[in-house]
Amino acid sequence: MLLEVNGYTFEVELENNTSAKALKEYVSKEKRTLSLDDYGNFEKVGDLGITLPRNDETITTKEGDLILYLGNKLCLYYNQNTWDFTKLGHIKDTTHLKEVLGKGSIQVTLLMK
């Protein structure tokens, strides 16, 4: 899967779980553009527009993780946080990720390659 933001394209390696498979199916139908807002100085979060199956477990995120929160929120992490949620995938190359995400709200597009 690809994630486009502010003119940059990042490749995402999806997890092997029912949540990531459902996300892949959702994005395969058409590319999805989401609005994500800063939260806690460690993530961008926004409504996914669909509820996906949850596979929650306590994990500590790292830069580049795509997380499903509450079944219907997509979180893109640029720093660490520990909580109960579902990992959907990880950006393969996070070089420049923080600067690309910038401050405040952003638009991200998810699409299949």
XYZ file of N, CA, C and O in Angstrom:
452
model
N 0.846 -1.163 0.000
C 0.000 0.000 0.000
C 0.897 1.233 0.000
O 2.020 1.200 0.500
N 0.365 2.313 -0.550
C 1.090 3.576 -0.564
C 0.331 4.610 0.254
O -0.904 4.596 0.313
N 1.098 5.519 0.854
C 0.542 6.637 1.599
C 1.147 7.902 1.010
O 2.365 8.037 0.968
N 0.293 8.795 0.522
C 0.754 10.052 -0.045
C 0.396 11.188 0.891
O -0.739 11.263 1.378
N 1.379 12.063 1.126
C 1.149 13.228 1.986
C 2.095 14.344 1.568
O 3.292 14.102 1.360
N 1.567 15.537 1.392
C 2.359 16.729 1.073
C 3.359 16.514 -0.063
O 4.505 16.947 0.005
N 2.936 15.811 -1.116
C 3.785 15.599 -2.278
C 4.775 14.451 -2.167
O 5.539 14.206 -3.094
N 4.782 13.752 -1.057
C 5.666 12.601 -0.851
C 4.847 11.312 -0.853
O 3.701 11.307 -0.422
N 5.471 10.246 -1.328
C 4.832 8.935 -1.320
C 5.670 7.988 -0.471
O 6.880 7.877 -0.675
N 4.998 7.335 0.480
C 5.651 6.365 1.361
C 5.053 4.989 1.104
O 3.832 4.855 0.984
N 5.914 3.976 1.057
C 5.437 2.608 0.911
C 5.152 2.026 2.293
O 5.968 2.147 3.207
N 3.980 1.396 2.422
C 3.551 0.812 3.692
C 3.527 -0.710 3.567
O 2.927 -1.251 2.630
N 4.203 -1.375 4.491
C 4.130 -2.828 4.580
C 3.020 -3.163 5.569
O 3.094 -2.792 6.744
N 1.968 -3.831 5.085
C 0.823 -4.149 5.932
C 1.103 -5.359 6.816
O 1.858 -6.258 6.443
N 0.461 -5.364 7.968
C 0.542 -6.487 8.901
C -0.274 -7.659 8.354
O -1.114 -7.498 7.455
N -0.060 -8.824 8.916
C -0.820 -10.016 8.545
C -1.883 -10.253 9.610
O -1.723 -11.099 10.484
N -2.958 -9.442 9.565
C -4.081 -9.634 10.487
C -5.376 -9.238 9.773
O -5.340 -8.663 8.674
N -6.499 -9.556 10.362
C -7.784 -9.287 9.712
C -8.042 -7.795 9.541
O -8.726 -7.389 8.602
N -7.496 -6.993 10.415
C -7.663 -5.537 10.321
C -6.966 -4.995 9.076
O -7.553 -4.228 8.307
N -5.718 -5.375 8.884
C -4.949 -4.913 7.726
C -5.545 -5.457 6.431
O -5.581 -4.748 5.415
N -6.034 -6.688 6.457
C -6.670 -7.254 5.258
C -7.932 -6.478 4.908
O -8.208 -6.209 3.732
N -8.713 -6.081 5.911
C -9.916 -5.288 5.675
C -9.565 -3.899 5.152
O -10.244 -3.365 4.265
N -8.491 -3.300 5.680
C -8.035 -2.002 5.185
C -7.616 -2.119 3.726
O -7.974 -1.274 2.892
N -6.875 -3.162 3.393
C -6.433 -3.386 2.018
C -7.639 -3.494 1.089
O -7.656 -2.896 0.006
N -8.650 -4.229 1.491
C -9.858 -4.378 0.682
C -10.553 -3.028 0.499
O -10.994 -2.670 -0.599
N -10.643 -2.253 1.567
C -11.274 -0.926 1.544
C -10.549 0.018 0.581
O -11.162 0.715 -0.221
N -9.231 0.027 0.644
C -8.419 0.914 -0.193
C -8.348 0.395 -1.635
O -8.221 1.187 -2.573
N -8.473 -0.917 -1.832
C -8.417 -1.497 -3.175
C -9.588 -1.041 -4.036
O -9.466 -0.953 -5.263
N -10.711 -0.750 -3.406
C -11.898 -0.318 -4.157
C -11.687 1.056 -4.778
O -12.134 1.314 -5.882
N -11.034 1.939 -4.064
C -10.671 3.272 -4.550
C -9.726 3.907 -3.541
O -9.721 3.556 -2.369
N -8.914 4.851 -4.021
C -8.013 5.518 -3.089
C -8.840 6.311 -2.083
O -9.933 6.785 -2.380
N -8.323 6.414 -0.877
C -9.034 7.073 0.221
C -8.212 8.238 0.740
O -7.045 8.071 1.094
N -8.821 9.412 0.790
C -8.159 10.591 1.332
C -8.773 10.909 2.688
O -9.993 11.004 2.826
N -7.899 11.032 3.689
C -8.316 11.246 5.069
C -7.700 12.528 5.612
O -6.589 12.900 5.237
N -8.404 13.154 6.523
C -7.887 14.313 7.238
C -7.397 13.846 8.602
O -8.148 13.242 9.363
N -6.120 14.108 8.893
C -5.519 13.704 10.167
C -5.067 14.937 10.927
O -4.507 15.867 10.351
N -5.291 14.926 12.236
C -4.915 16.029 13.111
C -3.845 15.579 14.100
O -3.803 14.414 14.491
N -3.004 16.527 14.516
C -2.003 16.244 15.549
C -2.669 15.854 16.858
O -3.715 16.398 17.226
N -2.041 14.909 17.550
C -2.495 14.540 18.875
C -1.283 14.176 19.711
O -0.512 13.283 19.333
N -1.105 14.849 20.824
C -0.092 14.485 21.807
C 1.353 14.608 21.372
O 2.236 14.055 22.016
N 1.630 15.276 20.279
C 2.990 15.407 19.767
C 3.665 14.077 19.476
O 4.881 13.946 19.581
N 2.855 13.058 19.114
C 3.444 11.785 18.720
C 2.687 11.099 17.599
O 3.120 10.075 17.093
N 1.522 11.656 17.181
C 0.746 11.008 16.133
C -0.156 12.002 15.410
O -0.451 13.081 15.907
N -0.582 11.589 14.223
C -1.659 12.238 13.482
C -2.803 11.228 13.502
O -2.588 10.038 13.272
N -4.015 11.704 13.760
C -5.156 10.790 13.893
C -6.374 11.376 13.190
O -6.575 12.584 13.195
N -7.161 10.487 12.576
C -8.377 10.935 11.919
C -9.331 9.783 11.668
O -8.967 8.608 11.771
N -10.547 10.148 11.314
C -11.594 9.164 11.058
C -11.295 8.414 9.763
O -10.994 9.023 8.732
N -11.401 7.106 9.834
C -11.120 6.245 8.691
C -12.292 6.184 7.715
O -12.115 5.899 6.539
N -13.499 6.451 8.197
C -14.671 6.391 7.332
C -15.299 5.019 7.258
O -16.241 4.803 6.494
N -14.789 4.097 8.038
C -15.278 2.724 8.083
C -14.832 2.123 9.412
O -13.859 2.585 10.003
N -15.534 1.125 9.885
C -15.100 0.384 11.077
C -14.492 -0.936 10.621
O -15.118 -1.688 9.872
N -13.270 -1.181 11.059
C -12.544 -2.402 10.713
C -12.519 -3.355 11.903
O -12.656 -2.924 13.051
N -12.314 -4.650 11.657
C -12.152 -5.580 12.779
C -10.932 -5.196 13.607
O -9.932 -4.718 13.060
N -11.032 -5.390 14.905
C -9.936 -5.028 15.812
C -9.148 -6.257 16.232
O -9.712 -7.331 16.427
N -7.847 -6.078 16.357
C -6.929 -7.094 16.886
C -6.042 -6.416 17.921
O -4.815 -6.445 17.839
N -6.683 -5.770 18.893
C -5.964 -4.953 19.867
C -5.016 -5.767 20.738
O -5.331 -6.890 21.138
N -3.885 -5.166 21.002
C -2.920 -5.681 21.963
C -2.104 -4.495 22.457
O -2.052 -3.455 21.810
N -1.479 -4.647 23.610
C -0.645 -3.578 24.141
C 0.665 -3.564 23.372
O 1.395 -4.556 23.359
N 0.918 -2.443 22.702
C 2.163 -2.306 21.947
C 2.735 -0.911 22.155
O 2.023 0.009 22.551
N 4.024 -0.787 21.899
C 4.691 0.511 21.883
C 4.978 0.834 20.432
O 5.665 0.078 19.744
N 4.423 1.947 19.977
C 4.595 2.344 18.591
C 5.999 2.879 18.344
O 6.712 3.235 19.269
N 6.335 2.951 17.070
C 7.565 3.607 16.645
C 7.246 4.444 15.423
O 6.179 4.315 14.808
N 8.140 5.324 15.069
C 7.947 6.208 13.933
C 7.599 5.400 12.689
O 8.277 4.435 12.350
N 6.499 5.790 12.023
C 6.085 5.135 10.793
C 5.000 4.092 10.961
O 4.513 3.546 9.970
N 4.588 3.803 12.187
C 3.518 2.823 12.400
C 2.166 3.391 12.008
O 1.841 4.539 12.326
N 1.365 2.579 11.323
C -0.041 2.878 11.061
C -0.849 2.025 12.019
O -0.692 0.800 12.057
N -1.703 2.677 12.793
C -2.424 2.029 13.879
C -3.926 2.238 13.701
O -4.370 3.314 13.315
N -4.687 1.205 14.022
C -6.141 1.297 14.096
C -6.503 1.509 15.554
O -6.109 0.732 16.421
N -7.257 2.570 15.825
C -7.669 2.890 17.185
C -9.189 2.897 17.236
O -9.844 3.532 16.394
N -9.753 2.196 18.190
C -11.196 2.093 18.400
C -11.937 1.525 17.193
O -13.149 1.679 17.074
N -11.220 0.907 16.278
C -11.845 0.275 15.123
C -12.139 1.208 13.967
O -12.367 0.752 12.854
N -12.132 2.532 14.208
C -12.509 3.447 13.137
C -11.606 4.680 12.987
O -11.922 5.582 12.234
N -10.511 4.719 13.697
C -9.565 5.836 13.610
C -8.231 5.315 13.075
O -7.733 4.282 13.512
N -7.663 6.075 12.129
C -6.337 5.763 11.629
C -5.345 6.688 12.303
O -5.543 7.906 12.319
N -4.295 6.132 12.865
C -3.243 6.898 13.520
C -1.933 6.647 12.780
O -1.580 5.502 12.506
N -1.242 7.718 12.487
C 0.073 7.653 11.863
C 1.067 8.204 12.875
O 1.032 9.388 13.203
N 1.919 7.327 13.370
C 2.837 7.705 14.456
C 4.150 8.240 13.925
O 4.734 7.709 12.992
N 4.608 9.321 14.574
C 5.932 9.856 14.294
C 6.785 9.873 15.558
O 7.890 10.394 15.558
N 6.277 9.267 16.629
C 7.002 9.108 17.882
C 6.392 7.933 18.631
O 5.436 7.332 18.172
N 6.898 7.632 19.816
C 6.449 6.458 20.573
C 5.235 6.744 21.447
O 5.053 7.849 21.943
N 4.440 5.687 21.623
C 3.325 5.684 22.558
C 2.999 4.230 22.854
O 3.099 3.375 21.976
N 2.600 3.938 24.077
C 2.207 2.582 24.441
C 0.733 2.590 24.813
O 0.302 3.396 25.645
N -0.017 1.693 24.166
C -1.461 1.622 24.407
C -1.991 0.334 23.806
O -1.269 -0.392 23.145
N -3.283 0.076 24.013
C -3.950 -1.080 23.408
C -4.582 -0.652 22.089
O -5.553 0.116 22.093
N -4.022 -1.140 20.992
C -4.596 -0.883 19.695
C -4.091 -1.919 18.694
O -3.358 -2.831 19.056
N -4.496 -1.776 17.440
C -4.176 -2.745 16.397
C -3.184 -2.145 15.414
O -3.437 -1.082 14.849
N -2.089 -2.836 15.196
C -1.126 -2.380 14.199
C -1.609 -2.809 12.818
O -1.923 -3.977 12.586
N -1.695 -1.837 11.909
C -2.115 -2.104 10.534
C -0.924 -2.286 9.608
O -0.988 -3.036 8.641
N 0.164 -1.558 9.890
C 1.329 -1.630 9.020
C 2.407 -0.676 9.478
O 2.291 -0.037 10.525
N 3.446 -0.581 8.648
C 4.583 0.280 8.973
C 5.154 0.853 7.678
O 5.305 0.135 6.685
N 5.471 2.137 7.704
C 6.127 2.788 6.570
C 7.556 2.255 6.486
O 8.295 2.286 7.472
N 7.914 1.747 5.311
C 9.218 1.106 5.137
C 10.387 2.056 5.334
O 11.377 1.706 5.957
N 10.306 3.252 4.778
C 11.398 4.220 4.883
C 10.832 5.506 5.476
O 10.112 6.237 4.805
N 11.170 5.774 6.724
C 10.615 6.939 7.432
C 11.499 8.184 7.315
O 11.254 9.172 7.996
N 12.507 8.138 6.422
C 13.355 9.306 6.211
C 12.479 10.506 5.855
O 11.630 10.412 4.980
N 12.634 11.575 6.566
C 11.905 12.839 6.354
C 10.440 12.783 6.769
O 9.695 13.727 6.497
N 9.986 11.699 7.400
C 8.563 11.578 7.741
C 8.094 12.733 8.614
O 7.081 13.368 8.319
N 8.818 13.023 9.688
C 8.385 14.085 10.607
C 8.269 15.435 9.906
O 7.301 16.161 10.107
N 9.250 15.769 9.082
C 9.193 17.065 8.405
C 8.086 17.096 7.347
O 7.449 18.129 7.146
N 7.816 15.980 6.690
C 6.739 15.911 5.701
C 5.383 16.079 6.370
O 4.498 16.759 5.863
N 5.216 15.473 7.544
C 3.943 15.580 8.259
C 3.703 16.992 8.765
O 2.562 17.436 8.849
N 4.772 17.686 9.121
C 4.657 19.068 9.570
C 3.827 19.224 10.832
O 3.609 18.276 11.581
N 3.347 20.434 11.042
C 2.531 20.766 12.216
C 1.072 20.874 11.796
O 0.779 21.242 10.659
N 0.176 20.578 12.712
C -1.245 20.759 12.445
C -1.857 19.664 11.611
O -1.337 18.552 11.499
N -2.995 19.988 10.993
C -3.762 19.015 10.210
C -3.123 18.751 8.844
O -2.505 19.638 8.263
N -3.308 17.519 8.356
C -2.810 17.143 7.045
C -3.862 16.297 6.324
O -4.769 15.756 6.953
N -3.706 16.190 5.022
C -4.489 15.277 4.209
C -3.562 14.150 3.781
O -2.454 14.417 3.290
N -3.993 12.902 3.980
C -3.226 11.749 3.495
C -4.116 10.928 2.570
O -5.325 10.862 2.773
N -3.493 10.358 1.563
C -4.211 9.490 0.634
C -3.619 8.092 0.721
O -2.391 7.934 0.648
N -4.484 7.107 0.890
C -4.102 5.709 0.909
C -4.519 5.092 -0.418
O -5.650 5.295 -0.870
N -3.611 4.354 -1.058
C -3.942 3.681 -2.310
C -3.099 2.426 -2.453
O -2.048 2.298 -1.828
N -3.581 1.528 -3.281
C -2.831 0.303 -3.518
C -1.880 0.547 -4.672
O -2.185 1.278 -5.605
N -0.693 -0.068 -4.591
C 0.286 0.115 -5.660
C 0.107 -0.933 -6.725
O -0.592 -1.886 -6.593
